[in-house]
Short mmCIF file of C-alpha atoms in Angstrom, two decimals:
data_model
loop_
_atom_site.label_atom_id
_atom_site.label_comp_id
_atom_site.label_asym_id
_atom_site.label_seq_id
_atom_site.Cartn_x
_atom_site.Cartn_y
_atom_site.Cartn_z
CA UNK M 30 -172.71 197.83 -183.20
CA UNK M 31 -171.25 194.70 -182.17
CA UNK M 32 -168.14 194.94 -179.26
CA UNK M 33 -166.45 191.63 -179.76
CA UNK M 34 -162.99 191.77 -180.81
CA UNK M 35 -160.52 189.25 -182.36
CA UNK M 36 -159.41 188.80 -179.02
CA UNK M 37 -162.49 185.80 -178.34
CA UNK M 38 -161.66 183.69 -181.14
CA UNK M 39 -157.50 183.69 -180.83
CA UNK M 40 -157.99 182.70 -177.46
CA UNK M 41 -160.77 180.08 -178.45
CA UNK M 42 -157.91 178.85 -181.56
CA UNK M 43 -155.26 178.88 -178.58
CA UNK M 44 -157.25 176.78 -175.94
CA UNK M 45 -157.86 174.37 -178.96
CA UNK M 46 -154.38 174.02 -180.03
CA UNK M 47 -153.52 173.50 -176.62
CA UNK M 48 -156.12 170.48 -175.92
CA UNK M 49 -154.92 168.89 -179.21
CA UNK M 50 -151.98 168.95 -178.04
CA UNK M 51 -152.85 167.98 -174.45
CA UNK M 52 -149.03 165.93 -174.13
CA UNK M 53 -147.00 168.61 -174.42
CA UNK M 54 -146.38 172.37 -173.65
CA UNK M 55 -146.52 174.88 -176.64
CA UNK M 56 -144.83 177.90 -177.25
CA UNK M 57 -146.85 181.51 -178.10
CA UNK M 58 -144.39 181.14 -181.73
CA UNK M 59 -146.57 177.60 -181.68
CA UNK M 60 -149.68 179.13 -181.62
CA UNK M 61 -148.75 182.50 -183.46
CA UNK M 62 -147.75 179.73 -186.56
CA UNK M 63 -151.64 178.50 -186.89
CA UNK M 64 -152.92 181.44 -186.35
CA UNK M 65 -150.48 183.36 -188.96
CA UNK M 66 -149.79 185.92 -186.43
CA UNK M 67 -147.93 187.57 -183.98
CA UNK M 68 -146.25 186.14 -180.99
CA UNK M 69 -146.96 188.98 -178.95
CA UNK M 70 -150.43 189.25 -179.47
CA UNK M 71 -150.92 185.58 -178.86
CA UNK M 72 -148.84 186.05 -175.63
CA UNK M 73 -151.47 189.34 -174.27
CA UNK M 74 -154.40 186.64 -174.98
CA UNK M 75 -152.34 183.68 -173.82
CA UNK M 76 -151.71 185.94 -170.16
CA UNK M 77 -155.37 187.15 -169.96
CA UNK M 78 -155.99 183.39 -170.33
CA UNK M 79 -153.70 182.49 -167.40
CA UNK M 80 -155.30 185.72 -164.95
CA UNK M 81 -158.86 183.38 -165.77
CA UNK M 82 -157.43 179.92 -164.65
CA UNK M 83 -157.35 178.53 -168.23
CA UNK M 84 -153.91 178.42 -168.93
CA UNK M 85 -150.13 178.02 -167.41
CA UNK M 86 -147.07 178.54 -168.48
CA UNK M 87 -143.50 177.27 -167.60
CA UNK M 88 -140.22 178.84 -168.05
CA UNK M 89 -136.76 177.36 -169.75
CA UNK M 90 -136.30 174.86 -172.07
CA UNK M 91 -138.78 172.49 -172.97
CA UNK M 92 -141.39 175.28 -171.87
CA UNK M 93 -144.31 176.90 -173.28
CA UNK M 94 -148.05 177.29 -172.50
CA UNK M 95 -150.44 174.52 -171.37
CA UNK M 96 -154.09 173.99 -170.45
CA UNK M 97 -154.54 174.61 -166.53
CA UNK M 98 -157.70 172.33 -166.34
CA UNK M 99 -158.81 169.24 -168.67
CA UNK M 100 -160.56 170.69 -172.06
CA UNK M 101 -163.98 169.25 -171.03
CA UNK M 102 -164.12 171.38 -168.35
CA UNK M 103 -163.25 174.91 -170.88
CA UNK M 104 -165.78 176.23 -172.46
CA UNK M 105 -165.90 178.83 -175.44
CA UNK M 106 -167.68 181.10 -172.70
CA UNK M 107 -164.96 180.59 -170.54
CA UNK M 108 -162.17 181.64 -173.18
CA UNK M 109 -164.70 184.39 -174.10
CA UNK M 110 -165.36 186.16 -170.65
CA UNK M 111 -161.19 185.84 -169.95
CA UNK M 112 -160.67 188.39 -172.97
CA UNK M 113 -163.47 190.21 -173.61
CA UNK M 114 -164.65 193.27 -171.50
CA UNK M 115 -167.72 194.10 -170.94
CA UNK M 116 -171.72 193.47 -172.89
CA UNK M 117 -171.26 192.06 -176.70
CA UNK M 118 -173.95 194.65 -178.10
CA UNK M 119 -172.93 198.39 -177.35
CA UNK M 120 -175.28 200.54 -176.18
CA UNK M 121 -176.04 204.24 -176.79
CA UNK M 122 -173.21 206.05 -175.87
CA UNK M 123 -175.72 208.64 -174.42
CA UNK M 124 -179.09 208.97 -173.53
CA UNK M 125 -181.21 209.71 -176.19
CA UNK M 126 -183.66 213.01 -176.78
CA UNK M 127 -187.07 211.99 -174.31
CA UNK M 128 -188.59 215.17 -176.42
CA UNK M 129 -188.60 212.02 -179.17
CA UNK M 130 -191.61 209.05 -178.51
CA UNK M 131 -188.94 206.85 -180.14
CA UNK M 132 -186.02 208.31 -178.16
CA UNK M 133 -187.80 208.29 -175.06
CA UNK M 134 -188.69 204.12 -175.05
CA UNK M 135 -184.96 203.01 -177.21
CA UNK M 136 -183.30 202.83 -174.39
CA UNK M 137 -185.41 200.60 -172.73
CA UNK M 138 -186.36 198.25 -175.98
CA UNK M 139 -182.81 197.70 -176.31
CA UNK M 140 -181.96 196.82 -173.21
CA UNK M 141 -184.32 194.36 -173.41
CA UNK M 142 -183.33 193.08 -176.70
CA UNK M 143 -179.70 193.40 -176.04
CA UNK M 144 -179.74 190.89 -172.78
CA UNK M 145 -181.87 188.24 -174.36
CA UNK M 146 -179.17 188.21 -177.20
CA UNK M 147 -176.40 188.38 -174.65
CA UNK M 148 -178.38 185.92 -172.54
CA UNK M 149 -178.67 183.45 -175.56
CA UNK M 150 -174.66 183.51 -176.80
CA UNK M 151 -173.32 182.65 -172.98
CA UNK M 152 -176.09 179.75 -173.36
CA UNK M 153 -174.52 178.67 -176.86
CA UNK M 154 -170.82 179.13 -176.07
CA UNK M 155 -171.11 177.54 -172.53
CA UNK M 156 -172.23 174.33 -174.49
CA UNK M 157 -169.30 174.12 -176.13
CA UNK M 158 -166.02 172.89 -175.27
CA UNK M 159 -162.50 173.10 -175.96
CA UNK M 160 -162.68 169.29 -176.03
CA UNK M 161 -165.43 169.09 -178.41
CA UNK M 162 -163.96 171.64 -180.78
CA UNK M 163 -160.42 169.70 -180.98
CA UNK M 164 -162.20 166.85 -181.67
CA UNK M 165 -164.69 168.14 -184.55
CA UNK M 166 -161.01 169.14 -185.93
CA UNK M 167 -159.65 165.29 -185.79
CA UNK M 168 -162.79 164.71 -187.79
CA UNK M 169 -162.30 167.66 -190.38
CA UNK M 170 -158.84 165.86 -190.60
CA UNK M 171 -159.73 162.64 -191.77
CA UNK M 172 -162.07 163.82 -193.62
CA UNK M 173 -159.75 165.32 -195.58
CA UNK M 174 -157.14 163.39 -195.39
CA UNK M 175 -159.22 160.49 -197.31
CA UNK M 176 -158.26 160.08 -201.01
CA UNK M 177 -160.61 160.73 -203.18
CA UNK M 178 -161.71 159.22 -206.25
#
């Protein structure tokens, strides 16, 4: 029922790897490495990234893939409207019987349903940053990286 791919949260995971490491420029192997996989579908995210402003890349030594804006200004709805096509819910993939009293009003109830949903995720993932995320992981990381006893 649902329509969102993988697609939202590699780009999401690339965006954050790439504020984290705001200094320097990282390569799509970079990125493929945290996310244990493959180059070229981090590059196909990473380039649907750039077409959306989020991202640029430069060629040559020393290059690789960089934010295009600061990460306080990316949010998760940002990273998740560059990737993603079209509404999160799917619909009915044709209409269904009006011979039916439920058939004849789904349509309609869902509709209705299916945008306040849609409504409220853009609302919760344009609250969120790409700066807010890298720096709930620098907490994580402490957090873990305090001995225990």
């Amino acid at each position: 029922m649902v329509g969102l791919s993988s697609r939202s949260a590699v780009a999401i995971h690339a965006l954050t790897m790439l504020g984290r490491w705001d200094d320097r420029s990282l390569t799509s192997a970079d990125i493929a490495d945290s996310l244990a996989s493959n180059p070229v579908l981090v590059r196909r995210v990473l380039g649907s990234l750039r077409d959306a402003g989020l991202v640029w890349s430069t060629e040559g030594r020393g290059g690789g893939w960089s934010l295009a804006r600061g990460s306080r200004e990316i949010t998760l709805f940002d990273a998740y409207t560059a990737v993603e096509d079209g509404p999160v819910l799917s619909r009915h993939p044709h209409p269904p019987s009006d011979a039916c009293e439920v058939g004849r009003h789904m349509q309609e109830l869902l509709e209705t349903e299916f945008r306040a949903a849609e409504q409220a995720m853009k609302e919760r993932l344009g609250r969120t940053t790409i700066a807010d995320l890298v720096r709930q992981v620098l907490v994580a990381e402490r957090r873990q990286a305090v001995p225990h006893r």
